[in-house]
mmCIF file of C-alpha atoms in Angstrom:
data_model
loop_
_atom_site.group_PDB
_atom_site.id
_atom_site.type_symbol
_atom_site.label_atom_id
_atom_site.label_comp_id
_atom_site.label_asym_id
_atom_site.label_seq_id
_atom_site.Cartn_x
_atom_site.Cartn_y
_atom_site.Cartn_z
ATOM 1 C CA UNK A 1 -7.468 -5.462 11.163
ATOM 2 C CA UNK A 2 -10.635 -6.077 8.881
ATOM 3 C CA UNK A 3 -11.378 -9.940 7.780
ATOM 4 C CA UNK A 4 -13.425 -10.999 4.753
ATOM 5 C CA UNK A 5 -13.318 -15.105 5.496
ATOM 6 C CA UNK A 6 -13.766 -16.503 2.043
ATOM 7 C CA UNK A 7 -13.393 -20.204 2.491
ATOM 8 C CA UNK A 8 -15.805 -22.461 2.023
ATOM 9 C CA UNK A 9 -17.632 -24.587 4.659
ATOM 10 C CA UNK A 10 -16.311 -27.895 4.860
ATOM 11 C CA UNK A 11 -12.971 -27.169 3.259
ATOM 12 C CA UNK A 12 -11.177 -25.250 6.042
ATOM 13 C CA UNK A 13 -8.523 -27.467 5.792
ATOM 14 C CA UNK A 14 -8.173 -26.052 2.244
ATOM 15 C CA UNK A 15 -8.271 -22.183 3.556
ATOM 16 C CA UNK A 16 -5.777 -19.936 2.222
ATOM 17 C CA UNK A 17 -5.032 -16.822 4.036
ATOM 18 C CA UNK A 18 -4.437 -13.353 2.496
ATOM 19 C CA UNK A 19 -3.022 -10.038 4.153
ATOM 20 C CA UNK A 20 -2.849 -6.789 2.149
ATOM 21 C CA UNK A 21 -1.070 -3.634 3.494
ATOM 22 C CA UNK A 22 -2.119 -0.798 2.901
ATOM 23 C CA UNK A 23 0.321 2.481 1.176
ATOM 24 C CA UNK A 24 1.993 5.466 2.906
ATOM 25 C CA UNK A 25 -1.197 7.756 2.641
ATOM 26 C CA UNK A 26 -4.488 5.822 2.038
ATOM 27 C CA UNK A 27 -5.654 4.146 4.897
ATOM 28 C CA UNK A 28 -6.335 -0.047 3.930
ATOM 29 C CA UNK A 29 -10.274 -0.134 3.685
ATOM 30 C CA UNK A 30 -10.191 2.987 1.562
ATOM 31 C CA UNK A 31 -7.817 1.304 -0.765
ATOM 32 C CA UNK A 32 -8.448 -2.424 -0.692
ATOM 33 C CA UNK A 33 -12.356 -2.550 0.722
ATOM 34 C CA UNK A 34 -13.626 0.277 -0.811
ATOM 35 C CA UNK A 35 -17.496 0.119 -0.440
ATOM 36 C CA UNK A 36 -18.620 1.243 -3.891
ATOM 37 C CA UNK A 37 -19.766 -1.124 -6.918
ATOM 38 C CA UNK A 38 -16.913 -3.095 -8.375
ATOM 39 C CA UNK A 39 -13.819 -1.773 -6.118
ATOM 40 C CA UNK A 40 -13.507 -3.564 -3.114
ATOM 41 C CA UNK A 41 -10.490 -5.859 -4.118
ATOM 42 C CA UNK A 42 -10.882 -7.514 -0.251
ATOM 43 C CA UNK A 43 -15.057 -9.052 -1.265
ATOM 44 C CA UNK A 44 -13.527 -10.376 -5.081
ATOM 45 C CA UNK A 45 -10.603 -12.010 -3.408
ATOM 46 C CA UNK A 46 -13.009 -13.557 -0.523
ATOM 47 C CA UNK A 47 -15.571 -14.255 -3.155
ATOM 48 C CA UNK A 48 -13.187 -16.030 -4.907
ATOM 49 C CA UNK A 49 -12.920 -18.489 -2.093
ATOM 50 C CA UNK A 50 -9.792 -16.883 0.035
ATOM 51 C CA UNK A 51 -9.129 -15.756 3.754
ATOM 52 C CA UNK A 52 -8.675 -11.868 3.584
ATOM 53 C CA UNK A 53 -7.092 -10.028 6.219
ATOM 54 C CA UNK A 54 -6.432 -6.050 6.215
ATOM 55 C CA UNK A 55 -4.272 -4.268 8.290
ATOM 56 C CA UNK A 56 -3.517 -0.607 8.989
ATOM 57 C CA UNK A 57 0.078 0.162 10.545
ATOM 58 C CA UNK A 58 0.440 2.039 13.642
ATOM 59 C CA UNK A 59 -0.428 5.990 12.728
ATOM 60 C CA UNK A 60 -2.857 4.461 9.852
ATOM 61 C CA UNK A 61 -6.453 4.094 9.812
ATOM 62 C CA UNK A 62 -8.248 2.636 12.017
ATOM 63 C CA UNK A 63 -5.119 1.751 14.515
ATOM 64 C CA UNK A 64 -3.735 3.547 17.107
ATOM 65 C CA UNK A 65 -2.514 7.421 16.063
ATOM 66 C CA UNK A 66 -0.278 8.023 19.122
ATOM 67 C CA UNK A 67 0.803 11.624 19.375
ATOM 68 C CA UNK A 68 -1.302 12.140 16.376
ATOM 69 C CA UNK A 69 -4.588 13.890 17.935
ATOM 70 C CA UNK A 70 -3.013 16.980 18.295
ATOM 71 C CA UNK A 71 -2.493 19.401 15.179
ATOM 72 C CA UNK A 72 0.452 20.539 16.911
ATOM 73 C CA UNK A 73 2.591 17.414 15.191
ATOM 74 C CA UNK A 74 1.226 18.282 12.064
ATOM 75 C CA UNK A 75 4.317 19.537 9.630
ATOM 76 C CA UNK A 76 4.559 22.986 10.832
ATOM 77 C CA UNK A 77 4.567 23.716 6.611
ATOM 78 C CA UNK A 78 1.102 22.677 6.700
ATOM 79 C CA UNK A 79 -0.434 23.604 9.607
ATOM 80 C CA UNK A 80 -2.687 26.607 7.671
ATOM 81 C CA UNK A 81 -4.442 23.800 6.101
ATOM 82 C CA UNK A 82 -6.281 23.882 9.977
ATOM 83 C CA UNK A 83 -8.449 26.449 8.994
ATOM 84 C CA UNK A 84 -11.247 26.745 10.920
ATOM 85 C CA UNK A 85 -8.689 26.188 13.827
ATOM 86 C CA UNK A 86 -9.338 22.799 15.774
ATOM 87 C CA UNK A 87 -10.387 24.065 19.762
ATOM 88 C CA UNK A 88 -7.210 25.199 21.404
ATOM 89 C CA UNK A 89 -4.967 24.716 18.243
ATOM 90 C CA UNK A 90 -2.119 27.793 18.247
ATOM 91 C CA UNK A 91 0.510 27.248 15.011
ATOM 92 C CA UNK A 92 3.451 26.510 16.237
ATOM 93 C CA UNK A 93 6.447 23.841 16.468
ATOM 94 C CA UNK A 94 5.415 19.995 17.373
ATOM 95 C CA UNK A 95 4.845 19.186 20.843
ATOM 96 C CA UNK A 96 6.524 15.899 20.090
ATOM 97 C CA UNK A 97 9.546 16.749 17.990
ATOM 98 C CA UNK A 98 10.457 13.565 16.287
ATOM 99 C CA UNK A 99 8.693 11.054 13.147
ATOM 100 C CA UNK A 100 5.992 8.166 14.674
ATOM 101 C CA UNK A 101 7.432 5.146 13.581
ATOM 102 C CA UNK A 102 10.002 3.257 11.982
ATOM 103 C CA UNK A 103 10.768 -0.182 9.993
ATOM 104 C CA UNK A 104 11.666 -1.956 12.765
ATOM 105 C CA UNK A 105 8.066 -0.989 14.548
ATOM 106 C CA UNK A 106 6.309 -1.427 11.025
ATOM 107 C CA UNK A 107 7.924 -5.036 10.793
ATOM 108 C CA UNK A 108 7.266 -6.211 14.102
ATOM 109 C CA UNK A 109 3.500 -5.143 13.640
ATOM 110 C CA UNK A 110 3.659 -6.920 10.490
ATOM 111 C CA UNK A 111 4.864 -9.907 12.145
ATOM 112 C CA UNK A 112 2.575 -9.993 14.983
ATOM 113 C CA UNK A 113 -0.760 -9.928 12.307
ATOM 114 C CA UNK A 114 1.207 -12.888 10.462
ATOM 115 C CA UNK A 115 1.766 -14.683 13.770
ATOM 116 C CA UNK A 116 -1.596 -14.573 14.449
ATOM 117 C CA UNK A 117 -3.434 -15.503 11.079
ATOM 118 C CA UNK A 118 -1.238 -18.615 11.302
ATOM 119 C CA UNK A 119 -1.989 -19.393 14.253
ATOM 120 C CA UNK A 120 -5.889 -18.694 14.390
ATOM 121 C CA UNK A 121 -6.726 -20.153 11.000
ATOM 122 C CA UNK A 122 -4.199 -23.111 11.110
ATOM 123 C CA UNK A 123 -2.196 -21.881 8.068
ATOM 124 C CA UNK A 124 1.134 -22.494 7.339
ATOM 125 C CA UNK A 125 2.232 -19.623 5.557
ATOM 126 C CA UNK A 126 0.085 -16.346 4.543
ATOM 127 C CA UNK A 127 0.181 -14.473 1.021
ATOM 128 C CA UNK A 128 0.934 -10.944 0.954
ATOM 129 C CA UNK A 129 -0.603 -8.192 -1.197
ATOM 130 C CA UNK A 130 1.125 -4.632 -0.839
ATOM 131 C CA UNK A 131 0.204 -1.606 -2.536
ATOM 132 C CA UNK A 132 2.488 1.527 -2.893
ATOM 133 C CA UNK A 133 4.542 1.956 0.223
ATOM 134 C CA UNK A 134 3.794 -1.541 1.917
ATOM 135 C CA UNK A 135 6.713 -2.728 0.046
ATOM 136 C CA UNK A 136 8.870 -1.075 2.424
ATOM 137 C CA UNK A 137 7.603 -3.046 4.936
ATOM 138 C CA UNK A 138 6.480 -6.471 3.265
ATOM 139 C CA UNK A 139 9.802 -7.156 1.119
ATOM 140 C CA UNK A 140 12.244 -7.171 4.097
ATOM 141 C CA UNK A 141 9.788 -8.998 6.079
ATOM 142 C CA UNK A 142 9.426 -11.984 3.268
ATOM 143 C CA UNK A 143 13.346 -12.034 2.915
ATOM 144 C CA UNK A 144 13.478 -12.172 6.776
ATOM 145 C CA UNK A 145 10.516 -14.826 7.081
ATOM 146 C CA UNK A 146 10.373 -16.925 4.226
ATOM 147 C CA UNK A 147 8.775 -20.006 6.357
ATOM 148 C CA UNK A 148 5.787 -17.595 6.568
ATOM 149 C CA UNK A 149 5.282 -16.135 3.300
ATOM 150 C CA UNK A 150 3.573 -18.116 0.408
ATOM 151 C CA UNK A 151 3.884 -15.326 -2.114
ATOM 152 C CA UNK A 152 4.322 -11.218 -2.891
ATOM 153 C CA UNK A 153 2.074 -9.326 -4.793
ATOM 154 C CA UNK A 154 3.629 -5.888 -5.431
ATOM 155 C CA UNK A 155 1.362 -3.150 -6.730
ATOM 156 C CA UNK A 156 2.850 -0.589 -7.770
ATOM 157 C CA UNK A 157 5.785 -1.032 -5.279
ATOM 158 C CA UNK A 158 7.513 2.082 -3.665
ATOM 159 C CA UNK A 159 11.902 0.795 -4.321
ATOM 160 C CA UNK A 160 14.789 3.096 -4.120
ATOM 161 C CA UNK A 161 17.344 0.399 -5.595
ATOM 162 C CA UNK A 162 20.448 2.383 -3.417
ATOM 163 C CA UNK A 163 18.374 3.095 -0.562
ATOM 164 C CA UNK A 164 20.331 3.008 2.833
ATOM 165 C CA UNK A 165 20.735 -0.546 4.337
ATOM 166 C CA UNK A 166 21.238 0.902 7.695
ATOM 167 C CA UNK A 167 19.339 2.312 10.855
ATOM 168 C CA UNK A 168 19.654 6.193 11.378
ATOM 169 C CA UNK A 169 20.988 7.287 14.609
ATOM 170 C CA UNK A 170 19.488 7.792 16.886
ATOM 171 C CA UNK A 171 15.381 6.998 17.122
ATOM 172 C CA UNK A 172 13.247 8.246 16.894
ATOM 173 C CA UNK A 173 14.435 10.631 14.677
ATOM 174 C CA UNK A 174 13.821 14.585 14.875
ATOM 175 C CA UNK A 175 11.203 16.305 12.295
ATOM 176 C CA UNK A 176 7.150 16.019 13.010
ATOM 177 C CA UNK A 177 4.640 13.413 13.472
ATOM 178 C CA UNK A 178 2.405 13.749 10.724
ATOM 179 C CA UNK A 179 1.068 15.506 7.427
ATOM 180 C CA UNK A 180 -1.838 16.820 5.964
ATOM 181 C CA UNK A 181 -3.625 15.881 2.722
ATOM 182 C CA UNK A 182 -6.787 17.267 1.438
ATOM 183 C CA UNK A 183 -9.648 16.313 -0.764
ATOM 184 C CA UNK A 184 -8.810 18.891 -4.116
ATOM 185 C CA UNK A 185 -4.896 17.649 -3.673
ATOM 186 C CA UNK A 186 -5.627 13.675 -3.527
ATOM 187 C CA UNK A 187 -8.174 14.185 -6.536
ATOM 188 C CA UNK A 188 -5.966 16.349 -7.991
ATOM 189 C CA UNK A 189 -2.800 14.745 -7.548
ATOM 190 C CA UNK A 190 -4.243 11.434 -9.152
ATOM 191 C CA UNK A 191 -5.722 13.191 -11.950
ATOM 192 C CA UNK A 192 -2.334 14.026 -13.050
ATOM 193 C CA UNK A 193 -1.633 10.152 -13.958
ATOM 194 C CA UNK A 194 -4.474 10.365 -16.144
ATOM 195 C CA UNK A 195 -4.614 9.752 -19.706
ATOM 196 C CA UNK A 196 -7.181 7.781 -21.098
ATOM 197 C CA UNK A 197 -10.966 8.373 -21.650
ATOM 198 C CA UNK A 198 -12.395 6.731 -18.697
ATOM 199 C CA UNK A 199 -9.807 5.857 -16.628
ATOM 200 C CA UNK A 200 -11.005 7.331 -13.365
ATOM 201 C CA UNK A 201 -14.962 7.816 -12.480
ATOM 202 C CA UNK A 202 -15.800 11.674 -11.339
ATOM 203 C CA UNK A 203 -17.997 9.634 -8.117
ATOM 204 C CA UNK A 204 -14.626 8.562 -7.137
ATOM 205 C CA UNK A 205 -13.866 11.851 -5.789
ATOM 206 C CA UNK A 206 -16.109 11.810 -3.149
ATOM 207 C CA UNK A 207 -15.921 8.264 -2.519
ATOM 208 C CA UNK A 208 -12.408 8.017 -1.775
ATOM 209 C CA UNK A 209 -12.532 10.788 0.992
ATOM 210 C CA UNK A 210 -15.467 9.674 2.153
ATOM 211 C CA UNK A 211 -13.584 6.691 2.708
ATOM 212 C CA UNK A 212 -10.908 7.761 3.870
ATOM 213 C CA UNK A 213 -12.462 10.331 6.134
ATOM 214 C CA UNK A 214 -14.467 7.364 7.671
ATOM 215 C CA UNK A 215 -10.977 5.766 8.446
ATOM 216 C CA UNK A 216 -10.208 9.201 10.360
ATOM 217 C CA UNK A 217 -12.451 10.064 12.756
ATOM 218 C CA UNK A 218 -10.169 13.155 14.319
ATOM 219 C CA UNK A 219 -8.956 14.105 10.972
ATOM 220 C CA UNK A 220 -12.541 14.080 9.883
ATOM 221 C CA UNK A 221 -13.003 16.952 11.655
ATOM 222 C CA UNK A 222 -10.291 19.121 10.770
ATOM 223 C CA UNK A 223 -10.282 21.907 8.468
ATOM 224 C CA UNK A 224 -13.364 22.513 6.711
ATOM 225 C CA UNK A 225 -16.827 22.217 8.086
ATOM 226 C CA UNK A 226 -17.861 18.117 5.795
ATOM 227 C CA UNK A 227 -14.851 17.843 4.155
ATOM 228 C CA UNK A 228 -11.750 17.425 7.006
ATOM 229 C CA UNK A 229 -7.815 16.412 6.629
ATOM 230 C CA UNK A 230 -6.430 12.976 6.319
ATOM 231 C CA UNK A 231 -3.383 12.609 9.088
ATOM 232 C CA UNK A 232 -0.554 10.874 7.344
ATOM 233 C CA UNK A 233 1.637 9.338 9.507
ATOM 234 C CA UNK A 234 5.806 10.181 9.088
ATOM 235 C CA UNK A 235 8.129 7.188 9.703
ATOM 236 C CA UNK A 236 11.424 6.316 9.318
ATOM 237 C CA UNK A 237 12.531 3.777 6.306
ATOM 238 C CA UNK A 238 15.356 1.819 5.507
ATOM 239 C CA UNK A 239 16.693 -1.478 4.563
ATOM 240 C CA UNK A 240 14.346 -1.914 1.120
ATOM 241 C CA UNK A 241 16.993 -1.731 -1.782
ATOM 242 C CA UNK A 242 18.571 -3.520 -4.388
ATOM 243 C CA UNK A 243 20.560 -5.795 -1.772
ATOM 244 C CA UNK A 244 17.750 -6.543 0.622
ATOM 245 C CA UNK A 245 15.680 -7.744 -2.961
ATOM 246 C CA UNK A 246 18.320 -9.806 -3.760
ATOM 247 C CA UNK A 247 19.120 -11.047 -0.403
ATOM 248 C CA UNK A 248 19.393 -15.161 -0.307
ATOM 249 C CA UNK A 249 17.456 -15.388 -3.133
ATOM 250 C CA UNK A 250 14.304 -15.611 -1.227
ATOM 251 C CA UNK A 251 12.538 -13.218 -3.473
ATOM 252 C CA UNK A 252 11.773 -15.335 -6.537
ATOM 253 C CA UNK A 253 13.066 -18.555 -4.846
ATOM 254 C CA UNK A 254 11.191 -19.832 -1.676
ATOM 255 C CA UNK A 255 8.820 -16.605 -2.288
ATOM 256 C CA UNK A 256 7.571 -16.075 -5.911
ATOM 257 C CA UNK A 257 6.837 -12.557 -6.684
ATOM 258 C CA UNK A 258 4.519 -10.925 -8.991
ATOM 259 C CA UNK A 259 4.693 -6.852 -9.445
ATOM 260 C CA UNK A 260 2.248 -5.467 -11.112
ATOM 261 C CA UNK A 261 2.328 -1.073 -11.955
ATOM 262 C CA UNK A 262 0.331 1.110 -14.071
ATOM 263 C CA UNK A 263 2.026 2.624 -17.563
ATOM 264 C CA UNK A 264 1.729 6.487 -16.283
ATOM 265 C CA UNK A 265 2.317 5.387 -12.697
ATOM 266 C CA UNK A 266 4.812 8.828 -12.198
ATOM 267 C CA UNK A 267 5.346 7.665 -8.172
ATOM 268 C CA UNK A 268 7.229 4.453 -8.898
ATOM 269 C CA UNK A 269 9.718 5.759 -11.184
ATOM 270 C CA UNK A 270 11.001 8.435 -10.646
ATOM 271 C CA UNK A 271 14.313 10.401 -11.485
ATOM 272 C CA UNK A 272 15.612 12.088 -8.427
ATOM 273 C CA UNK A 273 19.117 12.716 -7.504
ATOM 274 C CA UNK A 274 18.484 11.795 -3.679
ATOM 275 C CA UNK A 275 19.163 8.185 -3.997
ATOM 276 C CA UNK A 276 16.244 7.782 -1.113
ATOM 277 C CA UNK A 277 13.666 9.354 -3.655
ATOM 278 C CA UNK A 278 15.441 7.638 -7.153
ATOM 279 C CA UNK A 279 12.283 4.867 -7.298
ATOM 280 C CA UNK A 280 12.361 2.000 -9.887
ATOM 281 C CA UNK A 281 9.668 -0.568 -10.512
ATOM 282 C CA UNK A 282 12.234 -2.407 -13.489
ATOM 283 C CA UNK A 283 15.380 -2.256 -10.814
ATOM 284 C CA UNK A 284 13.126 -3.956 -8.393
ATOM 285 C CA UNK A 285 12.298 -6.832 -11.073
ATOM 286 C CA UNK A 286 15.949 -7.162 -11.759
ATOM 287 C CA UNK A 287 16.940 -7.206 -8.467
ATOM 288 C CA UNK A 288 15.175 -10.416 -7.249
ATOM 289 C CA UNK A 289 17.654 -12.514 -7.578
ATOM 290 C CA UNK A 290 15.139 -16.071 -7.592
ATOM 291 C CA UNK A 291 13.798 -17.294 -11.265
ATOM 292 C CA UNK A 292 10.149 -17.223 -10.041
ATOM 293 C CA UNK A 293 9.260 -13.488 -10.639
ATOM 294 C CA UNK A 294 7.222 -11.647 -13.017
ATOM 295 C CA UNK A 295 6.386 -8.098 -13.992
ATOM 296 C CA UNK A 296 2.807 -6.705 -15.351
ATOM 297 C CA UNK A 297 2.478 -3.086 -16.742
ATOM 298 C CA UNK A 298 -1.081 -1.828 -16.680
ATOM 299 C CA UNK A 299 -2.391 -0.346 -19.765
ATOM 300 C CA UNK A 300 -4.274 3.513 -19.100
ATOM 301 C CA UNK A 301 -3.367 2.855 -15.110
ATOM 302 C CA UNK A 302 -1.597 4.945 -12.781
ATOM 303 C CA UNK A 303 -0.475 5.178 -9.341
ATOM 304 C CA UNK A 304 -4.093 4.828 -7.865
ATOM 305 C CA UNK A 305 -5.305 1.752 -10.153
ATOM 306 C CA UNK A 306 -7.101 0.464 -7.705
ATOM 307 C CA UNK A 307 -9.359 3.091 -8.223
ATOM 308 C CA UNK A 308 -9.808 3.357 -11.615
ATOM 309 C CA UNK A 309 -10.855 1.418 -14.605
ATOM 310 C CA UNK A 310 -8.095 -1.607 -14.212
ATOM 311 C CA UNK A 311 -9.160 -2.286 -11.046
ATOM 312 C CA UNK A 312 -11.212 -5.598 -11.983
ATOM 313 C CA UNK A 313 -8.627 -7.042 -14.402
ATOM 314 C CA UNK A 314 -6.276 -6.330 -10.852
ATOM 315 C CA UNK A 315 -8.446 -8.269 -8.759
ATOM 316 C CA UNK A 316 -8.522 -10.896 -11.486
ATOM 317 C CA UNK A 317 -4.310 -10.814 -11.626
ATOM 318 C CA UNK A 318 -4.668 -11.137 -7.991
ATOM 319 C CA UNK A 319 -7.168 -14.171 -7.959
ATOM 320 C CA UNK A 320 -5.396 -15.858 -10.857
ATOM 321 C CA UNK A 321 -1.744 -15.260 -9.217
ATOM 322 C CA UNK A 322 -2.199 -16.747 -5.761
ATOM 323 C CA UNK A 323 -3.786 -19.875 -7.409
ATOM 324 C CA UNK A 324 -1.901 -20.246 -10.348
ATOM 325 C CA UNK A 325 1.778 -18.420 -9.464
ATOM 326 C CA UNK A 326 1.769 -17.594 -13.039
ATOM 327 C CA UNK A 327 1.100 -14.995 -15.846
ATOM 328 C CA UNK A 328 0.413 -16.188 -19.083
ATOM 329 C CA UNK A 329 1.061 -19.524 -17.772
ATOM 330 C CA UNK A 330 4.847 -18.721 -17.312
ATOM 331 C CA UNK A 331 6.690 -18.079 -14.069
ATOM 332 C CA UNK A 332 9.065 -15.544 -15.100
ATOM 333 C CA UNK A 333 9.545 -12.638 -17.235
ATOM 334 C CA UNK A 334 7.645 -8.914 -18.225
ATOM 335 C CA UNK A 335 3.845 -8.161 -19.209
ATOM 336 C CA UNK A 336 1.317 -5.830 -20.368
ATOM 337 C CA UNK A 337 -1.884 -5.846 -20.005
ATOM 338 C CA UNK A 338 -4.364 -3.518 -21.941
ATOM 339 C CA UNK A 339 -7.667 -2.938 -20.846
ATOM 340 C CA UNK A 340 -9.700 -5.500 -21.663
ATOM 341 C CA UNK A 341 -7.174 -7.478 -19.494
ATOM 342 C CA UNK A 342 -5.478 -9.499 -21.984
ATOM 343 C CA UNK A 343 -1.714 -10.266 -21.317
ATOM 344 C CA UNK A 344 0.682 -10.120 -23.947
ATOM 345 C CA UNK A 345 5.045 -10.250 -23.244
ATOM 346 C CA UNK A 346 6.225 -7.221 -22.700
ATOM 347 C CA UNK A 347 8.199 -5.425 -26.285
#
């Protein structure tokens, strides 16, 4: 866990903390701290006078990688991306034959972080900030926890509206510890969201994976000689769906919610037969089941906005959200916002 402590000497009493979680492949400084003129979104929150915590997950980052050192758990599909071989390394099935983690372990690492912000910094409750895949993880939590959630902030959230409520049995459950991703197929794979002149700067190609690789320090040294792999942890999901969003009317009710995705964002909606893989940004707005809920689609943006050219008018969202709990001075209903960061009702 990073902290960028925002609040103002002498108003302590007046400090309001933030956590942000990071996605399922981008470790959290390399996509909410990332060093590199305007894009750290963690220094303009805590410049804007707020109490920023980051967290990586178990598997993630800078946190614990159990079972993850050896390329033997990579996903036996990808293990030829190990060329040069790391010392030792023989292709081959995983030494440990099952996925690293789980919802149940994500949540209760969740929990433990909130637990302690609250009880370090004398908070009462602690606003959340999830990009991508945290929503797996922070929406059931906030439904579970509402006494310790001030508000969401959903970018681009991950949400399989008939996703499986339920456990798989048993766990852990067979498959593979990890994948691979490289620097041509993260650059590459973004670049297919983009559409507009300017969205993306060509620098950010090297200073995402240097980022990245700086959050891997055994990946880092995978594959080739200054460029490495990233290790992406492979867990187990479940219980983030269209009942779980709707669940006591928590979401919207005791925790407002504010989702926020960018117009070519092909990740979030998608139209996949495998009810696991069917994801839906619009079902997830319908599906909170509170009145205080709002949705913001980002003009030019895709999956990786926080990245490219929208990223300021995301950190001011952010800013304006978790003191304000409103867009366009309203406290439900749909958005756009174009470039220059003006807001308009969605058509």
């Amino acid at each position: 866990m990073r902290e960028r402590d925002g609040t103002p000497p002498g108003h302590l009493d007046e400090r309001t903390a933030v956590l942000m979680l990071h996605g399922r492949s981008v470790p959290v400084l390399a996509g909410c701290d990332l060093d590199f003129k305007s894009y750290s979104w963690a220094d303009a929150l805590a410049k804007a006078g707020y109490d920023v915590f980051m967290m990586d997950l178990q598997g993630s980052g800078l946190s614990p990688r159990p079972k993850m050192d050896d390329p033997r758990n990579v996903n036996p599909a990808q293990q030829h991306l190990l060329k040069p071989r790391p010392p030792g390394f023989t292709p081959g099935p995983p030494n440990y034959p099952f996925q690293l983690t789980n919802s149940n372990s994500d949540r209760d690492e969740l929990n433990t972080v909130v637990e302690w912000i609250i009880r370090e910094r004398g908070v009462k409750k602690v606003a959340f900030i999830g990009w991508s895949a945290a929503a797996f993880t922070m929406g059931p939590y906030a439904v579970k926890n509402p006494g310790k959630v001030s508000s969401l902030f959903l970018l681009a959230p991950i949400f399989p509206p008939e996703g499986t409520s339920n456990a798989p049995d048993p766990l852990p459950q067979p498959g593979f510890p990890m994948f691979l991703s490289t620097k041509d197929g993260t650059w590459n794979g973004w670049g297919n969201e983009v559409h507009c002149e300017g969205q993306r700067e060509e620098e950010m190609r090297d200073k995402v994976w240097e980022a990245i690789m700086k959050s891997d320090p055994v990946g880092s040294t995978w594959g080739p000689v200054g460029e490495g792999r990233s290790r992406i942890r492979n867990f187990v999901r479940w219980g983030w769906n269209k009942t779980t969003a709707a669940q006591g009317g928590v979401l919207g009710g005791s925790v407002p919610v504010l989702i926020a995705y960018g117009e070519y964002d092909r990740q979030v909606n998608t139209s996949s037969e495998d009810p696991e893989f069917n994801f839906s940004v619009p079902a997830l707005y319908n599906a909170i089941a509170g009145d205080h809920k709002l949705m913001v689609k980002l003009d030019c943006a895709g999956h990786s906005v926080v990245w490219e050219m929208q990223h300021k008018n995301v950190h001011n969202l952010s800013k304006h959200w978790l003191k304000h709990l409103k867009v366009d001075d309203k406290t439900q209903g749909t958005f756009k916002m174009n470039t220059n960061g003006d807001i308009s009702p969605a058509p």
